[in-house]
C-alpha positions in Angstrom: 0.0 0.0 0.0 1.3 3.4 -1.0 0.7 6.1 1.6 1.3 9.9 1.3 1.9 11.5 4.7 1.5 15.3 4.6 4.1 16.8 6.9 7.5 15.4 7.9 7.9 16.7 11.5 8.3 14.5 14.6 4.8 13.2 14.9 4.5 12.6 11.1 7.9 10.9 11.2 6.8 8.7 14.2 3.8 7.6 12.1 6.1 6.9 9.1 8.4 4.7 11.2 5.6 2.5 12.4 4.2 2.2 8.9 7.6 1.5 7.4 8.2 -1.3 9.9 4.9 -2.9 8.6 5.9 -2.8 5.0 4.0 0.3 3.7 5.5 2.4 0.9 5.7 6.0 2.1 6.0 9.4 0.5 6.2 12.4 2.8 5.8 16.1 1.9 7.0 19.2 3.6 8.2 22.8 3.2 11.4 23.8 1.4 12.6 25.1 4.8 10.9 22.9 7.4 10.3 24.4 10.9 10.5 21.1 12.7 11.7 21.4 16.3 12.7 17.8 17.1 15.0 17.7 14.1 16.9 14.6 15.3 13.8 12.5 14.7 12.3 14.2 11.6 12.4 13.0 8.1 12.1 16.7 7.0 15.9 16.8 7.6 16.3 14.8 4.4 15.3 17.9 2.5 18.4 19.7 3.6 20.8 16.7 4.0 19.7 14.5 1.1 19.2 11.5 3.4 18.2 11.2 7.1 17.5 8.2 9.3 15.0 8.1 12.1 15.8 5.1 14.2 16.3 2.3 11.6 14.3 3.8 8.8 16.0 6.0 6.1 14.3 8.9 4.3 15.7 10.2 1.1 15.0 13.5 -0.6 13.3 13.2 -4.0 13.9 16.2 -6.2 10.9 15.4 -8.3 8.3 12.6 -8.8 10.5 10.6 -11.2 12.9 9.8 -8.3 10.2 8.3 -6.1 10.0 4.7 -7.5 13.7 4.1 -7.1 13.7 5.4 -3.5 10.7 3.2 -2.7 12.3 0.2 -4.3 15.1 0.5 -1.7 12.5 0.4 1.1 13.3 4.0 1.9 10.9 6.9 2.5 10.7 9.4 -0.3 10.6 13.0 1.0 9.4 15.8 -1.3 9.3 19.6 -1.1 5.6 19.8 -1.8 3.8 21.8 1.0 0.4 21.7 -0.8 0.8 18.0 -1.7 0.3 18.5 -5.4 1.8 15.0 -5.8 -1.4 13.3 -4.6 -3.4 13.2 -7.8 -0.3 12.5 -9.8 0.9 9.4 -7.9 -2.6 8.3 -6.8 -1.7 6.8 -3.4 -3.9 4.2 -1.7 -4.1 6.4 1.4 -3.3 10.0 2.5 -2.5 10.8 6.1 -2.6 14.6 7.0 -0.1 14.9 9.8 0.8 18.6 9.4 -0.7 19.2 12.9 -1.9 22.7 11.9 -4.9 22.3 14.3 -7.0 23.0 11.2 -7.6 21.4 7.8 -5.4 23.1 5.2 -7.0 21.5 2.2 -7.3 17.7 2.8 -10.4 16.2 1.2 -12.2 12.9 1.8 -11.8 12.0 -1.9 -8.0 12.7 -2.1 -7.5 8.9 -1.9 -9.4 5.7 -1.1 -8.4 6.1 2.5 -7.9 9.6 4.1 -6.9 10.0 7.7 -6.7 13.3 9.6 -4.3 13.5 12.6 -5.4 15.7 15.5 -8.0 18.6 15.7 -9.3 20.3 12.6 -10.8 17.2 10.9 -14.2 15.6 11.0 -14.4 11.9 10.3 -17.1 11.2 7.6 -16.8 14.8 6.3 -13.2 15.6 5.2 -11.6 12.3 6.1 -12.5 8.6 6.8 -10.9 8.6 10.3 -9.3 11.0 12.8 -6.6 10.1 15.2 -6.6 11.6 18.7 -3.4 13.5 19.5 -4.2 14.9 23.0 -2.2 13.3 25.7 -4.2 11.2 28.1 -6.6 8.3 28.1 -7.6 8.6 24.4 -4.2 9.3 22.8 -3.9 7.4 19.5 -7.6 6.5 19.5 -9.2 6.0 16.0 -12.3 8.1 15.6 -14.7 7.1 12.8 -17.3 9.7 13.4 -16.7 13.2 14.7 -13.6 15.1 15.7 -10.6 14.8 18.0 -10.5 16.9 21.1 -10.0 20.6 20.4 -6.6 22.2 20.8 -6.3 23.3 24.4 -3.4 25.6 23.7 -1.5 24.1 26.5 1.5 21.8 25.8 1.3 18.3 27.2 2.2 17.7 30.8 5.6 16.1 31.3 6.8 15.6 34.8 4.5 18.4 36.0 5.7 21.0 33.4 3.6 22.3 30.5 4.2 25.8 29.1 7.6 26.0 30.8 8.9 23.3 28.5 8.5 25.4 25.3 11.0 28.0 24.1 9.6 30.8 22.0 11.2 33.5 19.9 11.2 36.9 21.8 11.2 39.0 18.6 11.2 38.7 14.8 14.5 37.9 13.3 17.1 35.2 12.7 17.5 32.4 15.2 20.9 31.5 16.6 21.6 28.3 18.6 23.8 28.7 21.7 23.1 25.2 23.1 22.2 22.2 20.9 19.8 19.3 20.9 20.9 16.8 23.6 22.5 19.4 25.8 21.4 19.6 29.5 20.6 23.1 30.6 19.8 24.8 33.9 16.8 27.0 34.7 17.8 30.6 33.7 20.5 29.5 31.2 20.5 31.1 27.7 19.7 28.4 25.2 19.5 30.5 22.0 18.9 34.0 20.8 17.1 36.0 18.1 18.8 39.2 16.9 20.8 39.3 20.2 17.7 38.8 22.4 18.1 35.8 24.7 15.8 32.7 24.9 16.1 31.5 28.5 15.4 28.0 29.8 12.5 28.0 32.3 13.4 24.7 33.8 16.3 22.2 34.2 16.3 19.6 31.5 17.6 18.3 28.2 17.1 20.2 25.0 14.9 17.8 23.1 14.2 20.1 20.1 15.6 23.3 18.7 15.4 25.2 15.5 18.6 25.5 13.4 20.8 28.6 13.3 19.8 30.8 10.5 16.0 30.1 10.6 13.8 33.2 10.2 11.4 33.4 13.1 8.6 35.6 14.3 7.9 36.8 17.8 6.2 34.1 19.8 7.1 31.3 17.4 7.9 27.9 19.0 11.6 27.5 18.7 12.6 24.7 21.1 11.5 22.2 23.7 13.1 21.2 27.0 12.4 17.7 28.5 12.6 17.7 32.3 13.1 13.9 32.3 16.8 14.6 31.4 17.3 11.5 29.3 19.5 12.6 26.4 19.0 9.3 24.5 15.3 10.2 24.1 16.3 13.0 21.8 17.2 10.5 19.1 14.2 8.2 19.1 10.5 8.4 18.3 8.6 9.8 21.3 5.9 7.9 23.2 3.3 10.3 21.8 4.4 9.9 18.2 4.6 6.1 18.6 1.0 6.0 20.0 -0.3 8.1 17.2 1.5 6.0 14.7 -0.2 2.9 16.1 -3.6 4.7 15.7 -2.9 5.5 12.1 -1.8 1.9 11.4 -5.0 0.6 13.1 -7.1 3.0 11.0 -5.4 2.0 7.7 -5.9 -1.7 8.3 -9.5 -1.2 9.6 -10.6 0.8 6.7 -8.9 -1.5 4.2 -10.5 -4.5 5.7 -14.0 -3.1 6.0 -13.8 -1.5 2.5 -14.9 1.8 3.8 -13.6 3.8 0.8 -15.1 5.1 -2.3 
């Protein structure tokens, strides 16, 4: 089964890893300059680096559609610069998974493919997709929803070890982002992690930098620019997160369920 995953950030990449392990052929789409925070586990990195591995799965940049078959023949994930997913009607996948995580639908339609799955809030199963996958941490994380919507965006980051908004690093002003520390580094509360136009971005807690934008990225004031994990396990920066793995399991369940029950056009 050929699956197009819209988005190649950390949650989309966690989905891709689970599907790749089960033998699905995967094409991922993203921006020319991705804004992924957890870059060490994002297939979007293949756009800049040519190839990138997440755990034991390799993603390879495809400059155009003609390169996709060769990449897939090597059991690798093809990664395209195609933010609007114009490739979908051209390659006619068996399934489309919208994992952009924009908290709203940016154009995915129920007839884009025989099976269409929306990840997180912004989609309604039966209206603009066949199934929705719950992304909110808690009892229903990864649940397959066949009628209705996921929980609405709370605006509050997930609770990890008692911390929510404190975990997130945000740009203080518009400008160019500069790393001072790097993903995997341990920082103390009050320590400068990065800067924008000379304005510091300060850690609000002790922990490991799990995600950080790259130096040179243009940002706007308030833009999410990094993530600190209070659990202080540096190895976790280089593997798919518990949340992404759970959501990936939900997508896998939905694909197999919809295929088995022939709930497509």
